[in-house]
PDB file of C-alpha atoms and ligand atoms in Angstrom:
ATOM      1  CA  UNK A  17     115.862  70.516 100.670  1.00  0.00           C
ATOM      2  CA  UNK A  18     116.185  71.453 104.469  1.00  0.00           C
ATOM      3  CA  UNK A  19     113.090  72.934 105.879  1.00  0.00           C
ATOM      4  CA  UNK A  20     114.162  75.443 108.634  1.00  0.00           C
ATOM      5  CA  UNK A  21     111.672  75.765 111.429  1.00  0.00           C
ATOM      6  CA  UNK A  22     111.044  79.312 111.241  1.00  0.00           C
ATOM      7  CA  UNK A  23     110.969  81.092 107.968  1.00  0.00           C
ATOM      8  CA  UNK A  24     109.271  84.562 108.270  1.00  0.00           C
ATOM      9  CA  UNK A  25     108.867  87.509 105.966  1.00  0.00           C
ATOM     10  CA  UNK A  26     107.992  91.243 105.109  1.00  0.00           C
ATOM     11  CA  UNK A  27     105.662  92.033 102.557  1.00  0.00           C
ATOM     12  CA  UNK A  28     105.230  95.901 101.793  1.00  0.00           C
ATOM     13  CA  UNK A  29     103.226  97.313  98.951  1.00  0.00           C
ATOM     14  CA  UNK A  30     104.913  99.953  97.192  1.00  0.00           C
ATOM     15  CA  UNK A  31     101.581 101.992  97.003  1.00  0.00           C
ATOM     16  CA  UNK A  32     103.933 104.588  99.258  1.00  0.00           C
ATOM     17  CA  UNK A  33     107.274 104.733 101.344  1.00  0.00           C
ATOM     18  CA  UNK A  34     107.829 103.107 104.572  1.00  0.00           C
ATOM     19  CA  UNK A  35     106.753 104.968 107.509  1.00  0.00           C
ATOM     20  CA  UNK A  36     106.911 104.481 111.075  1.00  0.00           C
ATOM     21  CA  UNK A  37     104.338 101.935 111.427  1.00  0.00           C
ATOM     22  CA  UNK A  38     105.912  99.698 108.846  1.00  0.00           C
ATOM     23  CA  UNK A  39     109.221 100.008 110.642  1.00  0.00           C
ATOM     24  CA  UNK A  40     107.489  98.661 113.474  1.00  0.00           C
ATOM     25  CA  UNK A  41     106.123  95.686 111.362  1.00  0.00           C
ATOM     26  CA  UNK A  42     109.460  95.252 109.601  1.00  0.00           C
ATOM     27  CA  UNK A  43     111.438  95.140 112.895  1.00  0.00           C
ATOM     28  CA  UNK A  44     109.150  92.708 114.703  1.00  0.00           C
ATOM     29  CA  UNK A  45     109.378  90.306 111.954  1.00  0.00           C
ATOM     30  CA  UNK A  46     112.679  90.382 111.414  1.00  0.00           C
ATOM     31  CA  UNK A  47     113.823  90.059 115.383  1.00  0.00           C
ATOM     32  CA  UNK A  48     111.041  87.204 115.733  1.00  0.00           C
ATOM     33  CA  UNK A  49     112.943  85.487 112.757  1.00  0.00           C
ATOM     34  CA  UNK A  50     116.285  86.162 113.866  1.00  0.00           C
ATOM     35  CA  UNK A  51     116.158  85.413 117.630  1.00  0.00           C
ATOM     36  CA  UNK A  52     115.267  81.753 116.788  1.00  0.00           C
ATOM     37  CA  UNK A  53     118.089  81.688 114.018  1.00  0.00           C
ATOM     38  CA  UNK A  54     115.297  81.758 111.466  1.00  0.00           C
ATOM     39  CA  UNK A  55     115.159  82.903 107.945  1.00  0.00           C
ATOM     40  CA  UNK A  56     113.379  86.469 107.061  1.00  0.00           C
ATOM     41  CA  UNK A  57     112.516  86.698 103.358  1.00  0.00           C
ATOM     42  CA  UNK A  58     111.388  90.025 101.627  1.00  0.00           C
ATOM     43  CA  UNK A  59     108.426  90.025  99.164  1.00  0.00           C
ATOM     44  CA  UNK A  60     107.134  93.079  97.158  1.00  0.00           C
ATOM     45  CA  UNK A  61     103.460  92.980  97.037  1.00  0.00           C
ATOM     46  CA  UNK A  62     103.203  94.698  93.850  1.00  0.00           C
ATOM     47  CA  UNK A  63      99.939  93.353  92.509  1.00  0.00           C
ATOM     48  CA  UNK A  64      98.177  97.048  91.613  1.00  0.00           C
ATOM     49  CA  UNK A  65     100.326  98.776  89.171  1.00  0.00           C
ATOM     50  CA  UNK A  66      97.692 101.706  88.836  1.00  0.00           C
ATOM     51  CA  UNK A  67      98.184 102.375  92.917  1.00  0.00           C
ATOM     52  CA  UNK A  68     102.082 102.002  92.655  1.00  0.00           C
ATOM     53  CA  UNK A  69     104.184 105.158  93.471  1.00  0.00           C
ATOM     54  CA  UNK A  70     107.078 105.306  90.926  1.00  0.00           C
ATOM     55  CA  UNK A  71     110.309 104.584  92.763  1.00  0.00           C
ATOM     56  CA  UNK A  72     108.619 103.467  95.817  1.00  0.00           C
ATOM     57  CA  UNK A  73     110.025  99.777  95.400  1.00  0.00           C
ATOM     58  CA  UNK A  74     113.509 100.865  95.306  1.00  0.00           C
ATOM     59  CA  UNK A  75     112.929 103.599  98.048  1.00  0.00           C
ATOM     60  CA  UNK A  76     111.274 100.901 100.396  1.00  0.00           C
ATOM     61  CA  UNK A  77     114.372  98.392  99.841  1.00  0.00           C
ATOM     62  CA  UNK A  78     117.057 101.224 100.269  1.00  0.00           C
ATOM     63  CA  UNK A  79     115.544 102.272 103.555  1.00  0.00           C
ATOM     64  CA  UNK A  80     115.420  98.840 104.935  1.00  0.00           C
ATOM     65  CA  UNK A  81     119.054  98.685 103.992  1.00  0.00           C
ATOM     66  CA  UNK A  82     119.798 101.835 105.678  1.00  0.00           C
ATOM     67  CA  UNK A  83     118.347 100.575 108.861  1.00  0.00           C
ATOM     68  CA  UNK A  84     120.243  97.250 108.524  1.00  0.00           C
ATOM     69  CA  UNK A  85     117.309  95.005 108.052  1.00  0.00           C
ATOM     70  CA  UNK A  86     118.959  92.451 105.719  1.00  0.00           C
ATOM     71  CA  UNK A  87     116.866  89.767 103.992  1.00  0.00           C
ATOM     72  CA  UNK A  88     117.744  86.527 103.154  1.00  0.00           C
ATOM     73  CA  UNK A  89     117.558  85.270  99.738  1.00  0.00           C
ATOM     74  CA  UNK A  90     116.277  87.005  96.462  1.00  0.00           C
ATOM     75  CA  UNK A  91     113.551  89.318  96.606  1.00  0.00           C
ATOM     76  CA  UNK A  92     110.201  88.229  95.149  1.00  0.00           C
ATOM     77  CA  UNK A  93     107.753  90.421  93.163  1.00  0.00           C
ATOM     78  CA  UNK A  94     104.379  89.445  92.838  1.00  0.00           C
ATOM     79  CA  UNK A  95     103.870  91.025  89.633  1.00  0.00           C
ATOM     80  CA  UNK A  96     105.766  88.217  88.612  1.00  0.00           C
ATOM     81  CA  UNK A  97     103.507  85.284  89.924  1.00  0.00           C
ATOM     82  CA  UNK A  98     100.312  86.159  87.894  1.00  0.00           C
ATOM     83  CA  UNK A  99     100.790  82.353  86.329  1.00  0.00           C
ATOM     84  CA  UNK A 100     100.378  80.987  89.832  1.00  0.00           C
ATOM     85  CA  UNK A 101      97.303  82.877  90.654  1.00  0.00           C
ATOM     86  CA  UNK A 102      95.410  82.486  87.493  1.00  0.00           C
ATOM     87  CA  UNK A 103      96.247  78.532  87.613  1.00  0.00           C
ATOM     88  CA  UNK A 104      94.475  78.556  90.883  1.00  0.00           C
ATOM     89  CA  UNK A 105      91.511  80.862  90.074  1.00  0.00           C
ATOM     90  CA  UNK A 106      90.758  79.092  86.725  1.00  0.00           C
ATOM     91  CA  UNK A 107      90.638  75.812  88.117  1.00  0.00           C
ATOM     92  CA  UNK A 108      88.266  77.055  91.134  1.00  0.00           C
ATOM     93  CA  UNK A 109      86.077  78.714  88.426  1.00  0.00           C
ATOM     94  CA  UNK A 110      85.839  75.436  86.519  1.00  0.00           C
ATOM     95  CA  UNK A 111      85.083  73.599  89.539  1.00  0.00           C
ATOM     96  CA  UNK A 112      82.309  76.216  90.324  1.00  0.00           C
ATOM     97  CA  UNK A 113      83.879  77.220  93.489  1.00  0.00           C
ATOM     98  CA  UNK A 114      84.574  80.615  92.331  1.00  0.00           C
ATOM     99  CA  UNK A 115      82.023  82.345  89.997  1.00  0.00           C
ATOM    100  CA  UNK A 116      81.890  85.697  87.871  1.00  0.00           C
ATOM    101  CA  UNK A 117      80.337  88.900  89.409  1.00  0.00           C
ATOM    102  CA  UNK A 118      79.158  91.665  87.067  1.00  0.00           C
ATOM    103  CA  UNK A 119      77.620  93.801  89.961  1.00  0.00           C
ATOM    104  CA  UNK A 120      78.415  97.565  89.597  1.00  0.00           C
ATOM    105  CA  UNK A 121      80.056  99.377  92.065  1.00  0.00           C
ATOM    106  CA  UNK A 122      76.966 101.320  93.055  1.00  0.00           C
ATOM    107  CA  UNK A 123      75.131  97.658  93.486  1.00  0.00           C
ATOM    108  CA  UNK A 124      77.964  96.507  95.870  1.00  0.00           C
ATOM    109  CA  UNK A 125      77.649  99.571  97.837  1.00  0.00           C
ATOM    110  CA  UNK A 126      74.201  98.824  99.039  1.00  0.00           C
ATOM    111  CA  UNK A 127      75.427  95.518 100.433  1.00  0.00           C
ATOM    112  CA  UNK A 128      77.511  97.254 103.041  1.00  0.00           C
ATOM    113  CA  UNK A 129      80.746  95.136 102.559  1.00  0.00           C
ATOM    114  CA  UNK A 130      79.046  91.732 102.857  1.00  0.00           C
ATOM    115  CA  UNK A 131      78.240  90.301  99.384  1.00  0.00           C
ATOM    116  CA  UNK A 132      75.096  88.324  99.521  1.00  0.00           C
ATOM    117  CA  UNK A 133      75.789  85.752  96.624  1.00  0.00           C
ATOM    118  CA  UNK A 134      73.786  87.630  94.198  1.00  0.00           C
ATOM    119  CA  UNK A 135      75.634  86.417  91.255  1.00  0.00           C
ATOM    120  CA  UNK A 136      76.436  82.969  92.696  1.00  0.00           C
ATOM    121  CA  UNK A 137      74.147  81.073  90.261  1.00  0.00           C
ATOM    122  CA  UNK A 138      73.895  83.495  87.474  1.00  0.00           C
ATOM    123  CA  UNK A 139      76.430  81.727  85.003  1.00  0.00           C
ATOM    124  CA  UNK A 140      78.258  84.989  84.068  1.00  0.00           C
ATOM    125  CA  UNK A 141      81.309  84.466  81.859  1.00  0.00           C
ATOM    126  CA  UNK A 142      84.700  85.356  83.552  1.00  0.00           C
ATOM    127  CA  UNK A 143      85.828  88.065  80.734  1.00  0.00           C
ATOM    128  CA  UNK A 144      85.203  91.543  82.049  1.00  0.00           C
ATOM    129  CA  UNK A 145      83.641  90.206  85.320  1.00  0.00           C
ATOM    130  CA  UNK A 146      85.064  89.885  88.974  1.00  0.00           C
ATOM    131  CA  UNK A 147      85.719  86.296  90.245  1.00  0.00           C
ATOM    132  CA  UNK A 148      84.337  85.675  93.762  1.00  0.00           C
ATOM    133  CA  UNK A 149      84.978  82.456  95.688  1.00  0.00           C
ATOM    134  CA  UNK A 150      82.145  80.864  97.496  1.00  0.00           C
ATOM    135  CA  UNK A 151      82.126  80.900 101.253  1.00  0.00           C
ATOM    136  CA  UNK A 152      80.717  78.408 103.464  1.00  0.00           C
ATOM    137  CA  UNK A 153      78.420  79.269 106.342  1.00  0.00           C
ATOM    138  CA  UNK A 154      81.167  78.761 108.811  1.00  0.00           C
ATOM    139  CA  UNK A 155      82.896  80.214 111.589  1.00  0.00           C
ATOM    140  CA  UNK A 156      87.099  80.436 111.018  1.00  0.00           C
ATOM    141  CA  UNK A 157      88.902  81.184 114.024  1.00  0.00           C
ATOM    142  CA  UNK A 158      92.638  81.092 115.209  1.00  0.00           C
ATOM    143  CA  UNK A 159      94.900  82.074 118.011  1.00  0.00           C
ATOM    144  CA  UNK A 160      97.050  85.165 117.351  1.00  0.00           C
ATOM    145  CA  UNK A 161     100.325  85.126 119.420  1.00  0.00           C
ATOM    146  CA  UNK A 162      99.366  88.718 120.633  1.00  0.00           C
ATOM    147  CA  UNK A 163      95.769  89.394 120.121  1.00  0.00           C
ATOM    148  CA  UNK A 164      94.458  85.959 121.396  1.00  0.00           C
ATOM    149  CA  UNK A 165      91.722  84.122 119.872  1.00  0.00           C
ATOM    150  CA  UNK A 166      90.141  86.111 116.927  1.00  0.00           C
ATOM    151  CA  UNK A 167      87.025  84.429 114.832  1.00  0.00           C
ATOM    152  CA  UNK A 168      85.030  85.768 111.833  1.00  0.00           C
ATOM    153  CA  UNK A 169      81.744  83.839 110.547  1.00  0.00           C
ATOM    154  CA  UNK A 170      82.917  83.755 106.719  1.00  0.00           C
ATOM    155  CA  UNK A 171      79.131  83.801 105.647  1.00  0.00           C
ATOM    156  CA  UNK A 172      77.611  86.518 107.566  1.00  0.00           C
ATOM    157  CA  UNK A 173      80.871  88.742 108.225  1.00  0.00           C
ATOM    158  CA  UNK A 174      82.390  88.926 105.011  1.00  0.00           C
ATOM    159  CA  UNK A 175      80.436  86.903 102.092  1.00  0.00           C
ATOM    160  CA  UNK A 176      81.874  85.448  98.843  1.00  0.00           C
ATOM    161  CA  UNK A 177      85.007  87.553  98.329  1.00  0.00           C
ATOM    162  CA  UNK A 178      87.087  88.883  95.367  1.00  0.00           C
ATOM    163  CA  UNK A 179      89.926  86.693  94.226  1.00  0.00           C
ATOM    164  CA  UNK A 180      90.429  88.341  90.808  1.00  0.00           C
ATOM    165  CA  UNK A 181      89.024  91.796  89.920  1.00  0.00           C
ATOM    166  CA  UNK A 182      87.063  92.874  87.120  1.00  0.00           C
ATOM    167  CA  UNK A 183      90.407  94.671  85.822  1.00  0.00           C
ATOM    168  CA  UNK A 184      92.215  91.321  85.802  1.00  0.00           C
ATOM    169  CA  UNK A 185      94.353  92.018  88.889  1.00  0.00           C
ATOM    170  CA  UNK A 186      94.365  89.298  91.413  1.00  0.00           C
ATOM    171  CA  UNK A 187      93.390  90.074  95.216  1.00  0.00           C
ATOM    172  CA  UNK A 188      95.803  90.366  98.023  1.00  0.00           C
ATOM    173  CA  UNK A 189      93.893  87.645  99.876  1.00  0.00           C
ATOM    174  CA  UNK A 190      94.733  85.267  97.262  1.00  0.00           C
ATOM    175  CA  UNK A 191      98.140  86.388  96.336  1.00  0.00           C
ATOM    176  CA  UNK A 192      99.397  86.413 100.073  1.00  0.00           C
ATOM    177  CA  UNK A 193      98.049  82.646 100.688  1.00  0.00           C
ATOM    178  CA  UNK A 194      99.765  81.182  97.561  1.00  0.00           C
ATOM    179  CA  UNK A 195     103.187  83.142  98.097  1.00  0.00           C
ATOM    180  CA  UNK A 196     103.267  82.461 101.700  1.00  0.00           C
ATOM    181  CA  UNK A 197     103.118  78.863 101.220  1.00  0.00           C
ATOM    182  CA  UNK A 198     105.202  79.041  98.240  1.00  0.00           C
ATOM    183  CA  UNK A 199     107.849  80.777 100.447  1.00  0.00           C
ATOM    184  CA  UNK A 200     107.850  78.178 102.956  1.00  0.00           C
ATOM    185  CA  UNK A 201     106.637  81.165 105.515  1.00  0.00           C
ATOM    186  CA  UNK A 202     106.018  79.266 108.945  1.00  0.00           C
ATOM    187  CA  UNK A 203     105.627  82.720 110.561  1.00  0.00           C
ATOM    188  CA  UNK A 204     103.605  85.818 109.721  1.00  0.00           C
ATOM    189  CA  UNK A 205     104.182  88.750 111.676  1.00  0.00           C
ATOM    190  CA  UNK A 206     102.281  91.939 110.624  1.00  0.00           C
ATOM    191  CA  UNK A 207      99.909  94.817 111.395  1.00  0.00           C
ATOM    192  CA  UNK A 208      96.686  94.231 113.421  1.00  0.00           C
ATOM    193  CA  UNK A 209      95.036  95.969 110.301  1.00  0.00           C
ATOM    194  CA  UNK A 210      94.959  92.440 108.618  1.00  0.00           C
ATOM    195  CA  UNK A 211      93.628  90.544 111.563  1.00  0.00           C
ATOM    196  CA  UNK A 212      90.154  90.461 109.697  1.00  0.00           C
ATOM    197  CA  UNK A 213      91.775  89.186 106.488  1.00  0.00           C
ATOM    198  CA  UNK A 214      93.189  86.406 108.201  1.00  0.00           C
ATOM    199  CA  UNK A 215      90.085  84.093 108.460  1.00  0.00           C
ATOM    200  CA  UNK A 216      89.650  84.616 104.762  1.00  0.00           C
ATOM    201  CA  UNK A 217      93.235  83.514 104.041  1.00  0.00           C
ATOM    202  CA  UNK A 218      92.579  80.311 106.526  1.00  0.00           C
ATOM    203  CA  UNK A 219      89.807  79.305 104.311  1.00  0.00           C
ATOM    204  CA  UNK A 220      91.846  79.495 100.904  1.00  0.00           C
ATOM    205  CA  UNK A 221      94.735  77.760 102.835  1.00  0.00           C
ATOM    206  CA  UNK A 222      92.205  74.996 103.590  1.00  0.00           C
ATOM    207  CA  UNK A 223      90.788  74.826  99.882  1.00  0.00           C
ATOM    208  CA  UNK A 224      94.525  74.613  98.616  1.00  0.00           C
ATOM    209  CA  UNK A 225      95.438  72.101 101.212  1.00  0.00           C
ATOM    210  CA  UNK A 226      98.209  74.428 102.602  1.00  0.00           C
ATOM    211  CA  UNK A 227      99.663  74.525 105.871  1.00  0.00           C
ATOM    212  CA  UNK A 228      98.529  76.998 108.340  1.00  0.00           C
ATOM    213  CA  UNK A 229     101.389  79.603 109.494  1.00  0.00           C
ATOM    214  CA  UNK A 230     101.676  80.853 113.017  1.00  0.00           C
ATOM    215  CA  UNK A 231     100.041  84.461 113.222  1.00  0.00           C
ATOM    216  CA  UNK A 232     101.438  87.486 115.355  1.00  0.00           C
ATOM    217  CA  UNK A 233      99.521  90.890 114.578  1.00  0.00           C
ATOM    218  CA  UNK A 234     101.341  94.009 116.012  1.00  0.00           C
ATOM    219  CA  UNK A 235      99.400  96.908 117.439  1.00  0.00           C
ATOM    220  CA  UNK A 236      98.784  99.631 114.878  1.00  0.00           C
ATOM    221  CA  UNK A 237     100.721 102.796 115.349  1.00  0.00           C
ATOM    222  CA  UNK A 238      97.780 105.658 115.245  1.00  0.00           C
ATOM    223  CA  UNK A 239      98.020 109.326 115.072  1.00  0.00           C
ATOM    224  CA  UNK A 240      96.406 111.265 117.646  1.00  0.00           C
ATOM    225  CA  UNK A 241      92.953 111.507 115.499  1.00  0.00           C
ATOM    226  CA  UNK A 242      92.827 107.600 115.455  1.00  0.00           C
ATOM    227  CA  UNK A 243      93.801 107.470 112.036  1.00  0.00           C
ATOM    228  CA  UNK A 244      95.942 104.499 110.966  1.00  0.00           C
ATOM    229  CA  UNK A 245      99.587 105.705 110.746  1.00  0.00           C
ATOM    230  CA  UNK A 246      99.600 104.910 106.979  1.00  0.00           C
ATOM    231  CA  UNK A 247     100.274 105.721 103.328  1.00  0.00           C
ATOM    232  CA  UNK A 248      96.701 107.220 102.681  1.00  0.00           C
ATOM    233  CA  UNK A 249      97.322 109.553 105.480  1.00  0.00           C
ATOM    234  CA  UNK A 250     100.595 110.868 104.101  1.00  0.00           C
ATOM    235  CA  UNK A 251     102.574 110.164 107.064  1.00  0.00           C
ATOM    236  CA  UNK A 252     106.271 111.321 106.482  1.00  0.00           C
ATOM    237  CA  UNK A 253     108.619 108.443 104.699  1.00  0.00           C
ATOM    238  CA  UNK A 254     111.278 107.158 107.143  1.00  0.00           C
ATOM    239  CA  UNK A 255     114.250 109.172 107.048  1.00  0.00           C
ATOM    240  CA  UNK A 256     117.531 106.972 106.457  1.00  0.00           C
ATOM    241  CA  UNK A 257     119.747 109.150 108.464  1.00  0.00           C
ATOM    242  CA  UNK A 258     118.304 108.483 111.705  1.00  0.00           C
ATOM    243  CA  UNK A 259     118.027 104.920 111.731  1.00  0.00           C
ATOM    244  CA  UNK A 260     119.379 104.312 115.189  1.00  0.00           C
ATOM    245  CA  UNK A 261     117.124 106.504 117.120  1.00  0.00           C
ATOM    246  CA  UNK A 262     113.994 105.199 115.162  1.00  0.00           C
ATOM    247  CA  UNK A 263     114.932 101.721 115.514  1.00  0.00           C
ATOM    248  CA  UNK A 264     114.970 102.609 119.412  1.00  0.00           C
ATOM    249  CA  UNK A 265     111.614 104.055 119.225  1.00  0.00           C
ATOM    250  CA  UNK A 266     109.931 100.963 117.554  1.00  0.00           C
ATOM    251  CA  UNK A 267     111.680  98.749 120.304  1.00  0.00           C
ATOM    252  CA  UNK A 268     109.652 100.829 122.742  1.00  0.00           C
ATOM    253  CA  UNK A 269     106.583 100.462 120.737  1.00  0.00           C
ATOM    254  CA  UNK A 270     107.194  96.777 120.847  1.00  0.00           C
ATOM    255  CA  UNK A 271     107.373  96.922 124.591  1.00  0.00           C
ATOM    256  CA  UNK A 272     111.181  95.599 124.279  1.00  0.00           C
ATOM    257  CA  UNK A 273     113.868  96.830 126.338  1.00  0.00           C
ATOM    258  CA  UNK A 274     116.387  99.264 125.587  1.00  0.00           C
ATOM    259  CA  UNK A 275     119.335 100.323 126.689  1.00  0.00           C
ATOM    260  CA  UNK A 276     120.909 104.051 126.913  1.00  0.00           C
ATOM    261  CA  UNK A 277     123.808 102.930 125.219  1.00  0.00           C
ATOM    262  CA  UNK A 278     122.188 102.091 122.192  1.00  0.00           C
ATOM    263  CA  UNK A 279     121.682 105.840 120.944  1.00  0.00           C
ATOM    264  CA  UNK A 280     125.303 105.701 120.076  1.00  0.00           C
ATOM    265  CA  UNK A 281     125.449 102.555 118.561  1.00  0.00           C
ATOM    266  CA  UNK A 282     125.089 101.528 114.639  1.00  0.00           C
ATOM    267  CA  UNK A 283     121.666 100.434 113.473  1.00  0.00           C
ATOM    268  CA  UNK A 284     123.568  97.026 113.121  1.00  0.00           C
ATOM    269  CA  UNK A 285     124.443  96.877 116.530  1.00  0.00           C
ATOM    270  CA  UNK A 286     120.913  97.952 117.697  1.00  0.00           C
ATOM    271  CA  UNK A 287     119.652  95.175 116.037  1.00  0.00           C
ATOM    272  CA  UNK A 288     122.153  92.580 117.321  1.00  0.00           C
ATOM    273  CA  UNK A 289     121.241  93.720 120.890  1.00  0.00           C
ATOM    274  CA  UNK A 290     117.618  93.465 120.020  1.00  0.00           C
ATOM    275  CA  UNK A 291     117.827  90.157 118.721  1.00  0.00           C
ATOM    276  CA  UNK A 292     119.411  88.959 121.940  1.00  0.00           C
ATOM    277  CA  UNK A 293     116.627  90.826 124.000  1.00  0.00           C
ATOM    278  CA  UNK A 294     113.663  89.894 121.919  1.00  0.00           C
ATOM    279  CA  UNK A 295     110.800  88.802 124.029  1.00  0.00           C
ATOM    280  CA  UNK A 296     107.230  88.610 121.749  1.00  0.00           C
ATOM    281  CA  UNK A 297     105.411  88.305 125.189  1.00  0.00           C
ATOM    282  CA  UNK A 298     106.356  91.736 126.015  1.00  0.00           C
ATOM    283  CA  UNK A 299     104.310  93.053 122.912  1.00  0.00           C
ATOM    284  CA  UNK A 300     101.482  95.243 124.022  1.00  0.00           C
ATOM    285  CA  UNK A 301      97.984  93.283 123.723  1.00  0.00           C
ATOM    286  CA  UNK A 302      96.392  96.120 122.090  1.00  0.00           C
ATOM    287  CA  UNK A 303      95.210  96.746 118.397  1.00  0.00           C
ATOM    288  CA  UNK A 304      96.373 100.228 118.599  1.00  0.00           C
ATOM    289  CA  UNK A 305      99.165 102.511 119.975  1.00  0.00           C
ATOM    290  CA  UNK A 306      99.000 106.325 119.822  1.00  0.00           C
ATOM    291  CA  UNK A 307     102.379 107.374 118.320  1.00  0.00           C
ATOM    292  CA  UNK A 308     102.159 110.769 120.430  1.00  0.00           C
ATOM    293  CA  UNK A 309     102.368 108.353 123.570  1.00  0.00           C
ATOM    294  CA  UNK A 310     105.721 106.909 122.434  1.00  0.00           C
ATOM    295  CA  UNK A 311     109.014 108.698 123.777  1.00  0.00           C
TER     296      UNK A 311
HETATM  297  N1  LIG B   2     101.372  93.918 101.706  1.00  0.00           N
HETATM  298  C1  LIG B   2     100.522  94.108 102.951  1.00  0.00           C
HETATM  299  C2  LIG B   2     100.790  95.507 103.426  1.00  0.00           C
HETATM  300  O1  LIG B   2     101.864  96.377 102.848  1.00  0.00           O
HETATM  301  C3  LIG B   2     101.005  93.111 103.912  1.00  0.00           C
HETATM  302  C4  LIG B   2     100.594  91.886 103.524  1.00  0.00           C
HETATM  303  C5  LIG B   2     101.002  90.882 104.618  1.00  0.00           C
HETATM  304  O2  LIG B   2     101.815  91.054 105.563  1.00  0.00           O
HETATM  305  O3  LIG B   2     100.089  89.862 104.654  1.00  0.00           O
HETATM  306  O4  LIG B   2      99.943  96.014 104.123  1.00  0.00           O
HETATM  307 ZN1   ZN B   3      77.766  90.181  91.709  1.00  0.00          ZN
END
C-alpha cells in the first residue's frame, strides 16, 4: 500500500450541529492537508449514544458538503469500532496495566479531577466498573505547530484516567488514539480545547507502540463572555446558504489572506484559492479568539 506523507482528518462528535468554531477546525485541517496534496478523512465520533442528537450526523455531513469540504474515502463511525477498543482494554486489564474503579461520582468529585489511584490495587471485577489506565509519574511533552511546547505531568496533573466508562462505553482518549493510527493519520489539526488531552494520547500511543502524529491546535473561537463557542452553549448551527461569507470569515480567523473577489466566488472556488494561499505560520498563536473581534 502506498503511504502518502500527509493524512489529515476531521472528527466531529454528533452531540450537536456544526457551528462557526467547528467550521474553523474543519477548514484548517482540510487546507493543511490539501495544500500539500494530502488526504483528508472523515470520522464520526459517535461513541456516546445518550448524548447524540437525532439527525446530527446527517446534518453535519450535509453542512460540510454545502461548504464544499469534500473528504476522501468512506466515512468511519466509531460506533462500529467497539471490538478494536475492547481488545485493547481487555489486554491492558489482563496485564494489570488497567484496573476497575468503583468510585462513586461523589467520591470522584472530592479528587478535583486528578484521580489519586484509590482503586489501583483493589482487585475489583471489571463488570459495572469504570476501567482506568495506570499512568507513570512522568511528564509528557510535544511541540505543537501553533501553540509551541506543551507539557503535562501525567501523575500529578491527570492521574489514572478512564478508558472504558462504567456504562461500558469507550472513552474518547482511547478511541481517538486507536483510530488515528488505524486510519494512518499523520497530522492532527483541531481545537486548542484538546491541547490538554494530547499528553494522555501520547502516553496511549507509546503503550500501543503507535507512531506519534504531528499536532496543530487552533485557537478556539469564543463568545464575548469567554465561553467556548460550542454545542453546549447553543451557538447557532452553521447556515448552509451562506457558505462563501462564512468560509471567508473562517479564513480571517485563521490569519489567512483573503481577497475582495472571494465574496462573489462559489464555496469551491474559495477553497481552491485558500489552498493555494494556505500558510499555517499565519495562524494566531493564541488559545482563544473572540468571535466579536472577527470582521
Ligand atoms: N470529536 C472531538 C470533538 O468534536 C474531536 C476529536 C479530535 O479532533 O481529536 O471535539
Ligand atoms: Zn476508584
